[in-house]
């Protein structure tokens, strides 16, 4: 019987199976950041255990960092303490750190792929649930708790129960104005936030084959929002072209050898998935969420559905929306283009392309937060910054920013924010904030109009 | 990790379903770099009102209840994967959480911190909750070795399930790190063989 992409990579990293218990899986790359690593470092120190493979760990500062004046000392003492500890821990343990201001600094899930750290066939972990992003390269990548961060520090391995295989296939051609973000919001709105529990999800079909690496990362990033442990897309020419020439990518003959191996990874034709779903690309439109979990999404032309469930009602109450209402023409004062879901160069190109020659609505505060220093530089080099500034937008410095509002970038209480991030939970972007998840195109259009518009009518 | 074999204790009832990790430890406390201290803020927004006054209605603040067992409603520990939730409960002094269902990631995090997530049937949970609410002096015995939980004076008990690997870890006070370190040679052999394949 054939094997899935997931099974093949899992098997290649399986070291041992405990009778009636979990399996020992080898981890190739471990990414860390300031919020979930300090307790793991302390744990090792207390038990006098050395970090086993420091050169397989890469660190960045992202969750807690300011997005303006990064050259100045950090005012929040608790945040500063987390960054200081990360620095000391990395120095003490010989771990590469791209700290604030470094040319490679950025959100962990943006920085690693663009440096060529993320490669097909790898196992990758990070103390952050959106580690699923890296699955876009055909890697097994997933988020872990802090005890597990310590386990990987100590042994480069994890004890895990193997998840099952799920495949979501989308065939056909996407309509104009429908981006990868809309595809994943559409899938989650159809399947719900729990459908993926216990599974690793492979995305297959024309839509993903034709998608750029940036688009694939957006899709895999949000796999966790349907409950899946991770998402994956089979590696192909698009993947190889993206990796080739990047800083940590294999070079020369080494690269060709790797490609030969990577080509063996895609799921076999007769591989069996434990669960399968299929959708038609033609049915997808630009999407918006109206509630407080990412599964509460509608097509931009649809109205908020009827649902008698108590938590559904509570959610609409929080958002101050009514059943049967359309979101078109909803006034919006905040727009956020950023987060590990949509802060790559392609996302800013889409936004700039729409914004060019237009002016931001005066009621809107719009934050554009690049995912990394490299993206920031590219925005400047490609002249996108000029377009943004002329249109009245503010280009910030890289970091997680308003995605989780752990720094100062908070949406005020009661305000709506059209956001390209991944979670619309109550208070996620600041206490009392109301998040509407959307694509960078819809976000850009909202900022120009000061309200939500039916973007499909505004594309020539 | 401390060894866990058998405990007998009074219990604190928390008759609320779907307790999520944000309620166990609110996000604003995640800036700490230590595992200690989270116990002070466990269920922070339930234990204290908006003005920072102690909410005496809340069962943890009710002085008639005591012990290191928490009896909670169905689906305990859902929401974010933050391990801070387990640290907060352990820090407060809990050794066992009883519920009729636990969220997956919380369960793993709890076990990694020597906190036993003990799943009982909905009927047994109802009996436990009611008995303790009526008589806060009720003693509960949790015997991990024999996988039983008993209400001593009523002589009612139920057996519970636990992964045999995790059970061994809890009884011996080992955690996954200890296990993985014991496999060091196997891990190194795996690495060496992979290098040769290249
Ligand atoms: S951008 Fe948001 S989701 Fe992504 S790593 Fe940062 S906080 Fe997590």
XYZ file of C-alpha atoms and ligand atoms in Angstrom:
666
model
C 0.000 0.000 0.000
C 1.189 3.492 -0.816
C 2.251 6.052 1.747
C 1.240 9.649 2.291
C 3.693 12.561 2.307
C 3.179 12.761 6.061
C 3.789 9.030 6.653
C 7.005 9.069 4.629
C 8.566 11.943 6.545
C 7.351 10.569 9.888
C 8.891 7.162 9.138
C 12.201 8.748 8.142
C 12.402 10.374 11.575
C 11.042 7.590 13.743
C 13.603 6.324 16.234
C 11.630 4.108 18.584
C 8.127 3.050 19.639
C 7.266 2.531 23.297
C 4.985 -0.448 23.857
C 1.438 0.846 24.559
C 2.857 4.329 24.493
C 4.132 7.142 22.307
C 6.848 7.132 19.610
C 10.223 8.862 19.623
C 10.474 11.289 16.704
C 13.706 13.015 15.663
C 13.484 16.782 15.128
C 15.627 18.409 12.424
C 15.026 22.068 13.191
C 13.911 23.812 16.355
C 12.847 27.458 16.186
C 12.548 29.475 19.375
C 11.381 32.931 20.474
C 11.336 34.997 23.660
C 7.939 34.044 25.134
C 7.877 30.242 25.335
C 11.593 29.442 25.705
C 12.840 30.961 29.015
C 11.231 28.320 31.267
C 12.654 25.556 29.084
C 16.176 26.973 29.372
C 15.719 27.271 33.152
C 14.567 23.671 33.358
C 17.750 22.431 31.669
C 19.935 24.643 33.802
C 18.320 23.413 37.025
C 18.874 19.815 36.002
C 22.384 20.456 34.612
C 21.432 19.095 31.202
C 23.291 20.628 28.248
C 21.549 21.679 25.030
C 22.120 18.597 22.845
C 22.251 20.069 19.302
C 22.537 23.862 19.491
C 23.305 24.160 15.780
C 19.847 22.791 14.954
C 18.185 25.651 16.840
C 17.524 29.145 15.505
C 16.153 31.967 17.638
C 14.398 35.224 16.857
C 12.650 37.940 18.872
C 9.164 38.638 17.562
C 6.151 38.215 19.885
C 6.849 40.997 22.312
C 8.856 43.474 20.249
C 7.909 47.088 19.454
C 7.255 47.977 15.799
C 8.479 51.546 16.037
C 11.873 52.874 17.129
C 13.394 49.416 17.422
C 16.780 51.039 17.909
C 15.688 52.555 21.225
C 15.669 50.684 24.557
C 12.408 48.818 25.207
C 10.174 50.599 27.703
C 8.092 47.663 28.962
C 10.367 46.082 31.566
C 8.762 42.643 31.400
C 9.138 42.531 27.612
C 12.686 43.760 27.890
C 13.436 41.051 30.422
C 12.164 38.355 28.040
C 14.383 39.680 25.242
C 17.404 39.948 27.548
C 16.932 36.375 28.727
C 16.643 35.113 25.168
C 19.898 36.871 24.353
C 21.759 35.444 27.363
C 20.356 31.959 26.842
C 21.415 31.932 23.192
C 24.916 33.211 23.972
C 25.355 30.708 26.824
C 24.243 27.805 24.663
C 25.803 28.753 21.300
C 22.466 29.233 19.592
C 22.107 31.498 16.556
C 19.911 34.475 17.445
C 18.475 37.060 15.095
C 17.692 39.652 17.707
C 15.801 42.883 17.303
C 17.407 45.013 14.593
C 19.412 42.145 13.039
C 19.139 41.965 9.244
C 17.485 38.531 9.526
C 15.167 39.343 12.443
C 11.481 38.707 11.909
C 8.446 36.645 12.847
C 9.735 33.118 13.333
C 7.483 31.679 10.592
C 8.489 34.347 8.071
C 12.209 34.450 8.851
C 12.980 30.704 8.657
C 11.506 30.041 5.189
C 13.064 33.142 3.650
C 16.511 32.123 4.924
C 16.138 28.651 3.428
C 16.134 27.062 6.897
C 12.794 25.421 6.118
C 13.182 22.581 3.610
C 11.079 19.669 2.334
C 11.189 16.387 4.235
C 12.189 17.998 7.527
C 10.643 17.733 10.965
C 10.377 21.186 12.540
C 8.971 22.427 15.826
C 8.537 25.712 17.678
C 6.776 26.763 20.862
C 4.087 28.453 18.810
C 0.982 26.888 17.301
C 1.405 28.493 13.855
C 4.546 26.454 13.193
C 2.239 24.632 10.770
C 3.263 27.386 8.277
C 6.450 25.503 7.354
C 4.392 22.543 6.126
C 4.008 24.557 2.896
C 7.421 23.172 1.910
C 6.400 19.539 2.418
C 7.784 19.350 5.955
C 6.223 18.030 9.170
C 6.024 21.197 11.262
C 3.959 21.762 14.392
C 3.697 23.801 17.574
C 4.718 22.443 20.992
C 4.374 23.301 24.700
C 7.257 24.579 26.813
C 8.014 21.154 28.394
C 8.435 19.858 24.874
C 10.739 22.766 24.023
C 12.906 21.527 26.911
C 12.705 17.949 25.617
C 13.972 18.998 22.205
C 16.745 21.055 23.843
C 17.810 17.974 25.806
C 17.496 15.276 23.149
C 16.539 16.734 19.744
C 13.565 14.349 19.998
C 9.928 14.353 21.101
C 7.608 11.678 22.458
C 4.481 11.760 20.335
C 1.394 9.808 19.416
C 1.214 9.730 15.624
C -1.619 11.847 14.160
C -3.891 10.530 11.390
C -3.932 11.619 7.726
C -6.451 14.104 6.348
C -6.551 15.465 2.794
C -8.344 18.574 1.569
C -8.496 18.856 -2.220
C -9.490 22.018 -4.074
C -9.654 21.765 -7.860
C -10.490 24.336 -10.519
C -9.557 27.951 -11.049
C -9.884 30.743 -8.501
C -11.882 33.873 -9.377
C -10.148 37.186 -9.702
C -9.577 38.811 -6.311
C -9.666 35.476 -4.465
C -6.363 34.994 -2.610
C -4.849 32.094 -0.676
C -6.215 33.617 2.558
C -9.733 33.368 1.141
C -9.135 29.726 0.234
C -8.179 28.751 3.781
C -10.898 30.916 5.409
C -13.387 29.251 3.063
C -12.175 25.746 4.002
C -12.368 26.502 7.735
C -15.824 28.061 7.372
C -17.006 24.850 5.681
C -15.297 22.359 7.997
C -15.418 24.160 11.356
C -12.724 24.682 13.952
C -12.598 21.076 15.198
C -12.683 18.995 12.012
C -8.914 18.617 11.950
C -8.448 17.467 15.567
C -6.112 14.482 15.681
C -4.994 14.930 12.058
C -2.200 16.269 9.914
C -3.758 17.835 6.825
C -2.377 17.635 3.292
C -3.702 20.181 0.784
C -3.934 18.861 -2.768
C -5.368 19.842 -6.141
C -4.825 22.481 -8.857
C -5.383 25.431 -6.574
C -2.425 24.603 -4.349
C -0.279 23.410 -7.249
C -0.705 26.800 -8.900
C -0.115 28.748 -5.695
C 3.108 30.623 -4.890
C 5.130 29.596 -1.820
C 3.836 32.683 -0.018
C 0.267 31.586 -0.725
C 0.968 28.019 0.385
C 2.420 29.331 3.647
C -0.743 31.364 4.293
C -2.841 28.221 3.829
C -0.702 25.904 5.971
C -0.385 28.604 8.649
C -4.103 28.462 9.395
C -4.387 24.634 9.480
C -4.275 24.894 13.247
C -7.480 26.986 13.168
C -9.435 23.940 12.039
C -7.910 21.945 14.862
C -5.289 20.089 12.785
C -1.845 19.617 14.281
C -0.301 20.810 11.031
C -0.772 21.266 7.290
C 1.370 20.190 4.335
C 1.700 20.657 0.600
C 3.785 18.302 -1.564
C 7.091 19.843 -2.672
C 7.450 20.619 -6.392
C 9.306 22.963 -8.782
C 7.704 25.999 -7.120
C 9.152 24.865 -3.792
C 12.624 24.173 -5.197
C 12.771 27.495 -7.063
C 11.873 29.318 -3.873
C 14.554 27.571 -1.806
C 17.355 27.703 -4.374
C 20.012 30.293 -3.579
C 18.697 31.185 -0.121
C 21.198 31.603 2.680
C 20.914 28.171 4.298
C 19.738 26.256 1.237
C 21.940 23.378 0.033
C 24.293 24.508 -2.732
C 25.458 23.004 -6.057
C 25.493 19.210 -6.288
C 24.146 19.021 -2.745
C 21.034 20.860 -3.897
C 20.469 18.474 -6.823
C 20.876 15.486 -4.523
C 18.320 16.941 -2.173
C 15.879 17.604 -4.996
C 16.167 13.964 -6.046
C 15.224 12.970 -2.499
C 12.482 15.588 -2.189
C 10.933 14.248 -5.393
C 10.301 10.923 -3.642
C 8.211 12.550 -0.912
C 4.792 13.357 -2.453
C 1.965 11.006 -1.435
C 1.744 7.855 -3.539
C -1.265 7.541 -5.836
C -2.640 4.631 -3.836
C -1.990 6.212 -0.422
C -5.002 6.053 1.865
C -6.152 9.035 3.903
C -8.204 8.545 7.060
C -10.431 11.451 6.051
C -10.931 13.412 2.804
C -12.771 16.582 1.781
C -13.073 18.092 -1.697
C -14.072 21.593 -2.761
C -14.571 23.455 -6.024
C -12.402 26.557 -6.536
C -15.218 28.267 -8.445
C -17.321 28.377 -5.266
C -14.775 30.495 -3.373
C -15.155 34.271 -3.020
C -13.254 36.834 -0.981
C -14.025 35.928 2.652
C -14.726 37.764 5.909
C -15.212 36.507 9.452
C -18.086 37.897 11.495
C -17.620 36.105 14.821
C -15.021 35.199 17.420
C -13.513 32.050 15.954
C -11.944 31.599 12.515
C -14.663 29.137 11.477
C -17.280 31.884 11.615
C -16.643 33.081 8.066
C -18.838 34.102 5.115
C -18.282 35.021 1.487
C -18.131 38.795 1.150
C -21.518 38.816 -0.617
C -23.234 36.618 1.983
C -25.101 37.592 5.140
C -24.549 36.385 8.708
C -26.315 33.020 9.066
C -28.967 32.070 11.610
C -27.799 29.876 14.480
C -29.561 29.197 17.770
C -26.471 28.001 19.650
C -25.807 30.010 22.835
C -22.100 30.537 22.210
C -22.860 31.655 18.622
C -25.229 34.282 19.986
C -22.712 35.390 22.595
C -20.155 35.746 19.834
C -22.406 37.985 17.698
C -23.181 40.037 20.773
C -19.467 40.564 21.353
C -19.034 41.636 17.720
C -22.248 43.710 17.840
C -23.513 42.099 14.616
C -27.031 40.910 13.768
C -28.121 37.662 12.170
C -29.007 38.257 8.502
C -26.815 41.351 8.176
C -24.295 41.922 5.396
C -20.854 43.243 6.299
C -20.627 45.352 3.158
C -20.609 49.064 4.061
C -19.689 48.281 7.672
C -17.581 51.278 8.816
C -14.074 50.283 9.933
C -11.522 52.441 11.784
C -8.584 50.024 12.015
C -6.775 47.946 9.417
C -3.849 45.625 10.137
C -1.787 44.029 7.362
C 0.727 41.755 9.046
C 1.243 38.533 11.107
C 2.838 35.248 10.058
C -0.270 34.602 7.919
C 0.064 37.602 5.580
C 3.199 39.698 6.012
C 5.351 38.432 3.151
C 6.423 40.496 0.169
C 3.642 39.143 -2.038
C 1.035 40.364 0.478
C 2.446 43.899 0.361
C 2.636 43.807 -3.423
C -1.055 42.950 -3.602
C -1.872 45.762 -1.178
C 0.359 48.306 -2.949
C -1.046 47.386 -6.323
C -4.540 48.223 -5.105
C -3.563 51.282 -3.096
C -1.438 52.944 -5.798
C -2.829 56.351 -6.694
C -5.555 56.187 -4.030
C -5.805 57.792 -0.578
C -6.469 56.141 2.768
C -9.809 57.134 4.317
C -9.292 59.711 7.057
C -11.129 57.682 9.731
C -8.780 54.717 9.326
C -5.637 53.920 11.295
C -3.756 51.465 9.096
C -0.700 49.531 10.262
C 1.409 47.714 7.731
C 3.788 45.452 9.612
C 6.289 43.434 7.541
C 7.014 39.902 8.727
C 10.761 40.381 8.707
C 13.605 42.792 8.205
C 14.178 41.305 4.750
C 10.555 41.928 3.770
C 10.844 45.478 5.115
C 13.910 46.106 2.964
C 12.250 44.599 -0.074
C 9.218 46.868 0.408
C 11.559 49.854 0.308
C 13.646 48.579 -2.625
C 10.608 47.804 -4.770
C 9.235 51.296 -4.164
C 6.174 49.992 -2.314
C 6.931 52.124 0.700
C 6.552 55.282 -1.386
C 3.149 54.104 -2.569
C 2.049 53.408 1.011
C 3.342 56.671 2.408
C 1.800 58.713 -0.413
C -1.526 57.031 0.280
C -1.288 57.892 3.990
C -0.374 54.450 5.370
C 2.107 53.792 8.150
C 4.824 51.221 7.484
C 6.016 49.788 10.786
C 9.036 47.645 11.695
C 8.770 43.817 11.736
C 7.188 41.703 14.488
C 3.987 39.924 15.563
C 2.461 43.268 16.484
C -1.339 43.518 16.582
C -1.727 39.805 15.816
C -1.648 39.114 19.546
C -1.170 42.644 20.884
C 1.474 41.680 23.407
C 3.363 44.889 22.583
C 1.804 48.377 22.314
C -0.003 47.701 19.018
C -3.476 47.232 20.471
C -6.861 47.846 18.872
C -8.987 49.930 21.279
C -12.029 48.481 23.034
C -15.141 48.170 20.876
C -13.341 49.063 17.622
C -13.458 46.854 14.535
C -10.226 45.867 12.845
C -10.061 44.281 9.400
C -6.995 42.168 9.929
C -4.902 39.796 7.821
C -3.936 37.794 10.930
C -5.234 34.355 11.902
C -7.281 34.588 15.102
C -10.401 36.618 15.818
C -10.809 35.481 19.437
C -12.354 37.860 21.972
C -9.753 40.424 22.966
C -7.017 38.864 20.801
C -5.981 42.238 19.332
C -6.478 44.111 22.616
C -9.112 43.967 25.372
C -12.568 44.408 23.848
C -11.274 44.639 20.255
C -13.367 43.186 17.414
C -11.458 41.390 14.676
C -12.635 40.681 11.131
C -10.201 38.346 9.355
C -9.646 38.949 5.651
C -7.098 38.882 2.806
C -4.549 41.680 2.262
C -6.571 42.830 -0.750
C -9.789 43.201 1.245
C -7.842 44.866 4.063
C -6.256 47.376 1.668
C -9.613 48.185 0.067
C -11.178 48.670 3.520
C -8.456 51.136 4.474
C -9.053 53.177 1.316
C -12.829 53.302 1.747
C -13.073 53.432 5.552
C -15.695 50.699 5.258
C -15.960 47.188 3.874
C -16.727 47.070 0.148
C -17.494 44.230 -2.238
C -14.024 44.040 -3.694
C -15.131 41.843 -6.605
C -17.001 44.844 -8.070
C -13.897 47.027 -7.923
C -11.476 44.884 -9.906
C -11.180 45.548 -13.620
C 9.176 15.817 38.922
C 7.648 14.633 42.230
C 6.578 11.001 42.509
C 2.860 10.335 42.499
C 1.590 7.009 43.828
C -1.465 7.548 45.964
C -3.036 10.564 47.640
C -5.927 11.059 50.023
C -7.269 14.576 50.240
C -10.308 16.779 50.551
C -11.339 18.473 47.306
C -12.449 21.829 45.917
C -15.477 21.794 43.601
C -15.510 23.977 40.466
C -18.888 23.292 38.885
C -18.170 25.072 35.577
C -17.923 23.471 32.122
C -15.488 24.345 29.309
C -12.962 26.043 31.584
C -10.418 27.391 29.076
C -6.750 28.170 29.582
C -7.437 31.907 29.381
C -9.581 31.557 32.481
C -7.011 29.376 34.237
C -4.282 31.965 33.595
C -5.157 35.216 31.774
C -2.862 36.232 28.877
C -1.551 39.351 30.588
C 0.468 37.158 32.974
C 2.470 35.445 30.205
C 5.375 37.867 30.275
C 7.083 36.050 33.150
C 10.222 34.043 32.416
C 9.858 31.644 35.321
C 7.481 28.754 35.992
C 6.961 29.926 39.533
C 4.490 32.525 40.666
C 1.658 31.632 38.303
C -0.198 30.002 41.225
C -0.971 33.444 42.627
C -2.878 34.292 39.474
C -4.719 31.026 38.831
C -8.367 31.780 37.917
C -7.410 35.414 38.573
C -10.504 37.015 37.069
C -12.817 34.663 38.955
C -11.046 34.882 42.290
C -10.967 38.675 42.290
C -13.571 41.157 41.075
C -12.888 44.203 38.873
C -11.742 46.246 41.864
C -9.272 43.616 42.953
C -11.485 42.518 45.863
C -11.634 38.846 46.780
C -14.769 37.199 45.352
C -15.933 35.155 48.338
C -18.592 33.369 46.271
C -15.920 31.600 44.206
C -15.219 28.095 45.514
C -11.424 28.533 45.756
C -12.039 31.423 48.141
C -14.612 29.517 50.193
C -12.775 28.590 53.385
C -14.906 25.520 54.013
C -13.168 23.867 51.046
C -9.548 22.702 51.050
C -7.275 20.027 49.589
C -5.137 19.461 46.519
C -7.818 17.931 44.292
C -9.917 20.091 41.968
C -13.251 18.689 40.749
C -14.170 20.518 37.537
C -16.983 20.412 34.966
C -16.767 18.773 31.535
C -14.108 19.737 28.916
C -11.476 21.230 31.200
C -8.446 23.036 29.740
C -9.628 23.953 26.244
C -8.225 26.952 24.305
C -4.617 28.005 23.832
C -1.690 25.612 24.273
C 0.009 27.719 26.953
C 1.687 25.481 29.507
C 1.376 28.369 31.960
C -2.090 26.969 32.747
C -0.607 23.749 34.152
C 2.087 25.726 36.033
C -0.603 27.931 37.597
C -2.598 24.939 38.871
C 0.506 23.165 40.192
C 1.718 26.437 41.710
C -1.548 26.841 43.573
C -1.031 23.375 45.047
C -3.220 21.070 42.992
C -2.027 17.516 42.335
C -5.159 16.113 40.674
C -7.815 17.632 38.415
C -10.951 15.531 38.047
C -13.264 16.047 35.085
C -15.327 14.014 32.622
C -13.224 15.302 29.669
C -9.891 17.084 29.188
C -8.652 19.015 26.178
C -5.767 17.178 24.522
C -2.939 19.670 24.821
C -3.818 20.593 28.394
C -3.739 16.906 29.320
C -0.229 16.522 27.909
C 0.987 19.701 29.583
C -0.485 18.610 32.940
C 1.163 15.177 32.804
C 4.488 16.796 31.952
C 4.216 18.746 35.196
C 3.215 15.951 37.568
C -0.413 17.077 37.629
C -2.811 14.154 37.159
C -5.736 14.844 34.789
C -8.148 12.195 36.019
C -11.048 11.423 33.714
C -14.156 9.891 35.315
C -17.608 9.076 33.941
C -20.157 11.933 33.899
C -22.252 10.087 36.510
C -19.333 9.602 38.879
C -18.345 13.243 38.385
C -21.858 14.312 39.394
C -21.687 12.143 42.533
C -18.278 13.559 43.476
C -19.342 17.151 42.902
C -22.544 16.786 44.920
C -20.930 14.919 47.809
C -18.144 17.470 48.210
C -20.518 20.415 47.887
C -22.745 18.928 50.602
C -19.906 17.876 52.832
C -16.630 19.732 52.260
C -14.873 17.390 54.723
C -15.281 14.464 52.300
C -12.019 12.603 51.695
C -11.145 11.329 48.230
C -8.496 8.711 47.578
C -6.658 8.623 44.258
C -4.639 5.447 43.801
C -2.566 5.748 40.637
C -0.952 2.328 40.967
C -4.333 0.556 40.933
C -5.978 3.234 38.788
C -8.907 3.787 41.142
C -10.606 6.819 42.622
C -12.741 6.352 45.779
C -15.072 8.345 47.959
C -13.929 6.874 51.254
C -16.915 7.216 53.581
C -19.445 6.203 50.917
C -17.265 3.288 49.775
C -17.930 4.092 46.144
C -15.136 3.969 43.638
C -14.425 3.949 39.934
C -11.406 2.878 37.934
C -9.735 5.257 35.477
C -7.579 4.978 32.363
C -4.052 6.255 31.903
C -1.421 5.583 29.220
C 0.876 2.952 30.758
C 4.003 4.903 29.796
C 2.669 8.045 31.479
C 1.670 6.051 34.546
C 5.199 4.717 34.940
C 6.538 8.259 34.580
C 4.206 9.647 37.268
C 4.857 6.833 39.738
C 8.610 7.093 39.386
C 8.677 10.864 39.132
C 10.262 10.670 35.658
C 9.327 12.985 32.875
C 9.786 12.727 29.115
C 13.203 14.350 29.369
C 14.458 11.566 31.628
C 13.120 8.976 29.199
C 14.624 10.675 26.148
C 17.989 11.092 27.874
C 17.991 7.357 28.555
C 17.730 6.868 24.762
C 20.748 9.037 23.972
C 22.714 6.218 22.354
C 19.834 5.289 20.122
C 19.434 8.928 19.098
C 23.137 9.274 18.301
C 23.104 6.054 16.293
C 20.145 7.399 14.326
C 22.024 10.614 13.573
C 25.143 8.749 12.474
C 23.222 6.488 10.138
C 21.494 9.473 8.537
C 24.817 11.172 7.848
C 26.044 8.042 6.102
C 22.974 7.982 3.893
C 23.829 11.394 2.478
S 2.270 36.626 14.076
Fe 0.681 36.011 15.509
S 0.259 33.892 15.084
Fe 2.178 34.421 14.075
S 3.777 33.779 15.489
Fe 3.310 35.931 15.902
S 1.732 35.891 17.480
Fe 1.846 33.833 16.645
